[in-house]
Amino acid sequence: MTSFGGQGPTVGVEEEYLLVDPLTRAVEAAGPRVVARARAAVGESVSGEFTRYQVEGRTEPCARSSDLRHALTGMRAALCAAAEKEGLRLCAAGTPVVGRSDPAEVGDHWRYRAGVDQYRAMLDDFAVCAVHVHVHLPDREASVLVGNHLRPWLPLLVAMSSNSPFHQGHDTGYASWRSVIRGRFPCLGPPPYAESLDDHERLATAMEETEAMLDAATPFWDIRPNPRLPTLEVRAMDVLPDIEDTVALTLLIRALVVTAAARVAQGDPGPRVCGEVLRAAYWRAARDGWAGGGVDALSGGILPSAVQAERLVGFVRPALDEQGDLDTVTAFLRRLATRGSGAERQRAARERGGLNAVVDDLVAATAR
């Protein structure tokens, strides 16, 4: 990914989706078949995921919001068409609304098999779907320090994207059960504060040596310099059914990276947010989502998500203005204020028509 004129750094998005049966609404282990069909249309931009119940789509680097919207629409259309040819539907939910009680069928990849050997039953229900945002930032040293600046905002990103209140037929009482599932792993969640790239790599190596992390070269923290691309990758969010929400969240993250990079360039290595407070903020965001009061990781106080979002937009507004993205982001915040997050919309659908209606709404929104 490269910078693009006055539009700021390019961005790319990875989205993970579930495959569901339109009659039972349960997940189906058809990932390899759906990927094979979709690749005829979009090539290597689609792939399998950790379980066979999932598929993943990736966009090319995009400079403008219109480019990103077009790329996401085309990629989803190809996967939706491929799923329908297999008698299934594509579903953008963080966890299976209707699932299976038996262990998930793991995809055919050495890393997935190695993960099962290492983490064992912890991965039995690891059919979780995220959106990953990549922002072009080829300087890996700067990326680590930019990550320090992003760490305090990760719980808010969890709350804004919360879209997994149900898991295998049960209301978990949480807004993002995907975050809870991931939070039980020692190698997932917010990254530790790092003084430098060397410090970051030493921490990852120490985690690998304890067997808490599979591979130090490919850490799965929620912010990381991507091991293969010249990007900073943000991985904290549930997948979102509405493409407009995904576009807006991506642009907000880009503005946050641009703002943080400017501070790093001025010699600011980022705030030293306490790791324990940050994990508590993650948990609170996962439980209460957008509708609740979240922990402001910078102060430790409890603030409504809407107030934290206003502070975030104020912090990054110069970057949003410069890149022409302010209207898109503020429209997203208005949607959150009026219709709630994905978790709230899922629960509203359940009240109307049970879990079948939840899945049907998600499938329709994913394909829209």
Coordinates of C-alpha atoms in Angstrom, one line a residue:
M1 CA 0.0 0.0 0.0
T2 CA 1.2 3.5 -0.8
S3 CA 0.2 7.1 -0.1
F4 CA -2.0 8.7 -2.6
G5 CA -1.7 12.4 -3.1
G6 CA -3.7 14.6 -0.6
Q7 CA -6.0 11.7 0.3
G8 CA -3.7 10.4 3.0
P9 CA -2.3 6.8 3.2
T10 CA -4.2 4.1 1.4
V11 CA -6.3 1.6 3.4
G12 CA -7.3 -2.0 2.9
V13 CA -9.9 -4.1 4.6
E14 CA -10.2 -7.8 5.4
E15 CA -13.6 -9.1 6.4
E16 CA -14.5 -12.5 7.7
Y17 CA -18.0 -14.0 7.2
L18 CA -20.0 -17.0 8.3
L19 CA -21.7 -19.4 5.9
V20 CA -25.2 -20.3 7.0
D21 CA -28.0 -22.6 5.8
P22 CA -31.0 -20.4 4.8
L23 CA -33.4 -23.0 6.3
T24 CA -31.8 -24.0 9.6
R25 CA -29.8 -20.7 9.9
A26 CA -26.9 -22.8 11.3
V27 CA -23.4 -22.5 10.1
E28 CA -22.2 -24.9 7.5
A29 CA -18.7 -26.2 6.8
A30 CA -18.6 -25.2 3.1
G31 CA -15.7 -22.7 3.2
P32 CA -13.4 -24.4 0.7
R33 CA -16.2 -24.9 -1.9
V34 CA -17.4 -21.3 -1.6
V35 CA -13.9 -19.9 -1.9
A36 CA -13.2 -22.1 -5.0
R37 CA -16.3 -20.7 -6.7
A38 CA -15.6 -17.1 -5.7
R39 CA -12.0 -17.2 -7.0
A40 CA -13.3 -17.6 -10.5
A41 CA -14.6 -14.0 -10.1
V42 CA -12.2 -12.2 -7.8
G43 CA -9.1 -14.4 -7.7
E44 CA -6.9 -14.5 -4.6
S45 CA -8.8 -11.7 -2.8
V46 CA -10.9 -14.4 -1.1
S47 CA -9.7 -17.3 1.1
G48 CA -10.7 -19.7 3.8
E49 CA -10.5 -18.9 7.5
F50 CA -9.8 -20.7 10.8
T51 CA -12.9 -22.9 10.5
R52 CA -14.6 -24.3 7.5
Y53 CA -17.7 -22.3 8.5
Q54 CA -16.0 -19.1 7.4
V55 CA -14.6 -17.3 4.4
E56 CA -12.5 -14.2 4.1
G57 CA -12.5 -11.3 1.6
R58 CA -9.8 -8.7 1.1
T59 CA -9.8 -5.4 -0.7
E60 CA -7.0 -3.9 -2.7
P61 CA -5.4 -0.7 -1.2
C62 CA -7.8 2.2 -1.6
A63 CA -7.2 5.9 -1.4
R64 CA -10.8 7.2 -1.4
S65 CA -13.9 6.2 0.4
S66 CA -15.6 5.6 -3.0
D67 CA -12.8 3.2 -4.0
L68 CA -13.2 1.3 -0.7
R69 CA -16.9 1.1 -1.0
H70 CA -16.7 -0.2 -4.5
A71 CA -14.1 -2.8 -3.6
L72 CA -16.1 -4.1 -0.6
T73 CA -19.3 -4.3 -2.7
G74 CA -17.6 -6.3 -5.4
M75 CA -15.9 -8.7 -3.0
R76 CA -19.1 -9.3 -1.0
A77 CA -21.1 -9.8 -4.2
A78 CA -18.7 -12.5 -5.4
L79 CA -18.8 -14.3 -2.1
C80 CA -22.6 -14.0 -1.8
A81 CA -23.0 -15.4 -5.3
A82 CA -20.7 -18.3 -4.6
A83 CA -22.4 -19.1 -1.3
E84 CA -25.8 -19.1 -3.0
K85 CA -24.6 -21.6 -5.7
E86 CA -23.8 -23.9 -2.8
G87 CA -27.3 -23.4 -1.3
L88 CA -25.9 -21.1 1.5
R89 CA -25.8 -17.5 2.5
L90 CA -23.1 -15.1 3.6
C91 CA -23.5 -13.7 7.1
A92 CA -21.6 -10.8 8.6
A93 CA -21.8 -11.6 12.3
G94 CA -19.0 -11.8 14.9
T95 CA -20.2 -15.2 16.2
P96 CA -22.6 -17.9 14.9
V97 CA -26.1 -16.9 16.0
V98 CA -27.3 -20.4 15.4
G99 CA -24.4 -22.9 15.6
R100 CA -23.3 -26.3 16.6
S101 CA -22.4 -27.8 19.9
D102 CA -19.6 -30.0 18.5
P103 CA -16.1 -28.6 18.0
A104 CA -15.6 -26.4 15.0
E105 CA -14.2 -28.0 11.8
V106 CA -10.8 -26.4 11.4
G107 CA -9.6 -25.2 8.0
D108 CA -6.8 -27.0 6.1
H109 CA -3.8 -24.9 7.0
W110 CA -0.7 -25.8 9.0
R111 CA -1.0 -22.7 11.2
Y112 CA -4.6 -23.6 12.1
R113 CA -3.6 -27.2 13.0
A114 CA -0.6 -25.9 15.0
G115 CA -2.9 -23.6 16.9
V116 CA -5.2 -26.5 17.8
D117 CA -2.2 -28.5 19.1
Q118 CA -1.1 -25.6 21.2
Y119 CA -4.4 -24.2 22.5
R120 CA -6.5 -27.4 22.4
A121 CA -10.2 -27.0 23.6
M122 CA -9.8 -23.2 23.7
L123 CA -10.3 -23.3 20.0
D124 CA -13.4 -25.5 19.9
D125 CA -15.7 -22.6 19.4
F126 CA -13.3 -20.2 17.6
A127 CA -15.6 -19.5 14.7
V128 CA -15.3 -15.7 15.2
C129 CA -15.4 -13.0 12.5
A130 CA -13.6 -9.7 12.4
V131 CA -12.9 -6.8 10.2
H132 CA -9.2 -5.9 10.0
V133 CA -8.2 -2.5 8.8
H134 CA -4.7 -1.9 7.2
V135 CA -3.3 1.6 6.9
H136 CA -0.2 2.1 4.8
L137 CA 2.7 2.8 7.1
P138 CA 5.9 1.1 5.9
D139 CA 8.1 2.4 8.7
R140 CA 7.8 -0.5 11.2
E141 CA 9.6 1.4 14.0
A142 CA 7.0 4.2 13.6
S143 CA 4.2 1.6 13.4
V144 CA 5.0 0.3 16.9
L145 CA 5.0 3.8 18.4
V146 CA 1.8 4.7 16.5
G147 CA 0.3 1.6 18.1
N148 CA 1.0 3.0 21.5
H149 CA -1.2 6.0 20.6
L150 CA -4.0 3.7 19.3
R151 CA -4.1 1.4 22.4
P152 CA -6.4 3.6 24.5
W153 CA -9.0 3.8 21.8
L154 CA -9.3 0.1 21.1
P155 CA -12.1 -0.5 23.6
L156 CA -14.2 2.2 21.9
L157 CA -13.6 0.5 18.5
V158 CA -14.9 -2.7 20.2
A159 CA -18.0 -0.9 21.4
M160 CA -18.6 0.8 18.1
S161 CA -18.4 -2.4 16.1
S162 CA -20.1 -4.8 18.6
N163 CA -22.0 -7.3 16.5
S164 CA -22.0 -10.6 18.4
P165 CA -24.5 -10.8 21.2
F166 CA -25.6 -14.3 20.4
H167 CA -23.6 -17.5 20.3
Q168 CA -24.8 -20.9 19.1
G169 CA -28.4 -20.1 20.0
H170 CA -27.9 -18.3 23.3
D171 CA -28.0 -14.6 24.3
T172 CA -24.7 -14.1 26.0
G173 CA -25.6 -10.9 27.7
Y174 CA -22.7 -9.3 26.0
A175 CA -22.6 -7.0 23.0
S176 CA -19.4 -8.5 21.6
W177 CA -19.0 -12.2 22.6
R178 CA -16.3 -12.5 19.9
S179 CA -14.2 -10.2 22.1
V180 CA -14.8 -12.4 25.1
I181 CA -13.8 -15.5 23.2
R182 CA -10.6 -13.9 22.0
G183 CA -9.9 -12.4 25.4
R184 CA -9.2 -15.8 27.0
F185 CA -6.1 -16.2 24.9
P186 CA -2.8 -14.8 26.3
C187 CA -1.7 -13.7 22.8
L188 CA -4.8 -11.8 21.7
G189 CA -6.3 -8.5 22.6
P190 CA -4.5 -5.2 23.1
P191 CA -0.7 -5.2 22.5
P192 CA 1.7 -4.3 25.3
Y193 CA 3.2 -0.8 25.3
A194 CA 6.5 -0.9 23.4
E195 CA 9.5 1.4 23.6
S196 CA 10.6 0.5 20.1
L197 CA 10.4 -2.1 17.4
D198 CA 13.1 -4.1 19.1
D199 CA 11.1 -4.0 22.4
H200 CA 8.0 -5.1 20.5
E201 CA 9.8 -8.0 18.9
R202 CA 11.4 -9.0 22.2
L203 CA 8.0 -9.1 23.9
A204 CA 6.6 -11.3 21.0
T205 CA 9.6 -13.6 21.3
A206 CA 9.1 -14.0 25.0
M207 CA 5.5 -14.8 24.4
E208 CA 6.4 -17.5 21.8
E209 CA 9.0 -19.0 24.2
T210 CA 6.3 -19.5 26.8
E211 CA 4.0 -21.1 24.1
A212 CA 1.4 -18.4 24.8
M213 CA 2.0 -17.2 21.2
L214 CA 2.3 -19.4 18.2
D215 CA 4.8 -17.4 16.2
A216 CA 6.6 -14.3 17.3
A217 CA 7.0 -13.2 13.6
T218 CA 3.2 -13.2 13.3
P219 CA 1.7 -11.8 16.5
F220 CA -2.1 -11.6 16.8
W221 CA -2.3 -8.6 19.0
D222 CA -5.1 -6.1 18.0
I223 CA -2.6 -3.7 16.6
R224 CA 0.5 -4.9 14.8
P225 CA 2.9 -4.0 12.0
N226 CA 1.7 -6.5 9.5
P227 CA 4.3 -9.2 9.0
R228 CA 3.9 -9.3 5.2
L229 CA 2.6 -5.9 4.2
P230 CA 3.8 -2.3 4.7
T231 CA 0.8 -1.6 6.9
L232 CA -0.3 -1.0 10.4
E233 CA -3.1 -3.5 11.0
V234 CA -6.0 -2.9 13.5
R235 CA -7.8 -6.1 14.4
A236 CA -10.1 -5.3 17.4
M237 CA -13.5 -5.0 15.6
D238 CA -16.4 -7.4 15.0
V239 CA -17.3 -7.7 11.3
L240 CA -20.1 -5.3 10.4
P241 CA -23.1 -6.2 8.1
D242 CA -23.4 -2.6 6.7
I243 CA -20.7 -1.7 4.2
E244 CA -21.3 2.0 5.0
D245 CA -20.4 1.4 8.6
T246 CA -17.2 -0.6 7.6
V247 CA -16.1 2.3 5.3
A248 CA -16.7 4.9 8.0
L249 CA -14.9 2.9 10.7
T250 CA -12.0 2.3 8.3
L251 CA -11.7 6.1 7.6
L252 CA -11.8 6.9 11.3
I253 CA -9.0 4.5 12.0
R254 CA -7.0 6.0 9.1
A255 CA -7.4 9.4 10.6
L256 CA -6.3 8.1 14.0
V257 CA -3.2 6.5 12.5
V258 CA -2.4 9.8 10.6
T259 CA -2.8 11.8 13.8
A260 CA -0.7 9.4 15.8
A261 CA 2.0 9.3 13.2
A262 CA 2.3 13.1 13.3
R263 CA 2.8 12.9 17.1
V264 CA 5.4 10.2 16.7
A265 CA 7.3 12.3 14.2
Q266 CA 7.4 15.0 16.9
G267 CA 9.0 12.7 19.4
D268 CA 5.9 11.6 21.3
P269 CA 6.1 7.7 21.9
G270 CA 2.5 7.5 23.1
P271 CA 0.7 7.4 26.5
R272 CA 1.6 4.6 28.9
V273 CA -1.8 3.2 29.5
C274 CA -1.9 0.5 32.2
G275 CA -2.4 -2.9 30.6
E276 CA -4.8 -4.1 33.4
V277 CA -7.0 -1.0 32.9
L278 CA -6.9 -1.5 29.2
R279 CA -8.1 -5.1 29.4
A280 CA -10.8 -4.0 31.9
A281 CA -11.9 -1.4 29.4
Y282 CA -12.0 -4.2 26.7
W283 CA -14.2 -6.3 28.9
R284 CA -16.6 -3.5 29.7
A285 CA -16.8 -2.5 26.0
A286 CA -17.5 -6.2 25.1
R287 CA -20.2 -6.5 27.8
D288 CA -22.1 -3.2 27.3
G289 CA -21.2 -2.2 23.7
W290 CA -22.2 1.2 22.2
A291 CA -25.2 1.5 24.5
G292 CA -23.3 1.4 27.7
G293 CA -20.8 3.5 29.6
G294 CA -17.3 2.5 28.8
V295 CA -13.9 2.8 30.5
D296 CA -11.9 5.7 29.2
A297 CA -8.5 4.0 29.2
L298 CA -6.7 7.3 29.4
S299 CA -8.3 8.5 32.6
G300 CA -9.8 5.3 34.0
G301 CA -13.2 7.0 34.3
I302 CA -16.5 5.7 33.0
L303 CA -17.9 7.7 30.0
P304 CA -20.7 7.0 27.6
S305 CA -19.5 5.6 24.3
A306 CA -21.0 8.6 22.5
V307 CA -19.0 11.0 24.6
Q308 CA -15.8 9.0 23.9
A309 CA -16.6 8.9 20.2
E310 CA -17.0 12.7 20.2
R311 CA -13.6 13.0 21.9
L312 CA -12.0 10.7 19.3
V313 CA -13.5 12.7 16.4
G314 CA -12.2 15.9 18.0
F315 CA -8.8 14.4 18.4
V316 CA -8.5 13.3 14.7
R317 CA -10.7 16.0 13.1
P318 CA -7.8 17.8 11.3
A319 CA -7.0 14.5 9.6
L320 CA -10.6 13.8 8.7
D321 CA -11.0 17.3 7.3
E322 CA -7.8 17.0 5.3
Q323 CA -8.9 13.7 3.8
G324 CA -12.5 14.7 3.2
D325 CA -13.8 12.0 5.5
L326 CA -15.5 14.0 8.3
D327 CA -19.1 13.7 6.8
T328 CA -18.8 9.9 6.3
V329 CA -17.6 9.4 9.9
T330 CA -20.2 11.8 11.5
A331 CA -23.0 10.0 9.5
F332 CA -21.8 6.7 11.1
L333 CA -22.0 8.2 14.6
R334 CA -25.5 9.5 13.8
R335 CA -26.5 5.9 12.8
L336 CA -25.1 4.6 16.0
A337 CA -27.1 7.2 17.9
T338 CA -30.4 6.4 16.2
R339 CA -30.3 2.7 15.5
G340 CA -27.6 1.4 17.8
S341 CA -24.7 -1.0 17.1
G342 CA -25.1 -4.4 15.4
A343 CA -25.6 -6.0 18.8
E344 CA -28.6 -3.8 19.5
R345 CA -30.0 -4.4 16.1
Q346 CA -29.6 -8.2 16.5
R347 CA -31.5 -8.1 19.7
A348 CA -34.3 -6.0 18.2
A349 CA -34.6 -8.5 15.4
R350 CA -34.8 -11.3 17.9
E351 CA -37.7 -9.6 19.6
R352 CA -39.5 -9.4 16.3
G353 CA -39.0 -12.9 15.1
G354 CA -36.6 -15.0 17.1
L355 CA -33.1 -16.1 16.1
N356 CA -34.2 -16.9 12.6
A357 CA -35.1 -13.2 12.1
V358 CA -31.7 -12.3 13.5
V359 CA -29.9 -14.4 10.9
D360 CA -32.2 -13.3 8.1
D361 CA -31.6 -9.6 8.9
L362 CA -27.8 -10.1 9.0
V363 CA -27.8 -12.0 5.7
A364 CA -29.9 -9.3 4.0
A365 CA -27.7 -6.5 5.3
T366 CA -24.5 -8.4 4.3
A367 CA -25.7 -8.7 0.7
R368 CA -27.1 -5.2 0.4

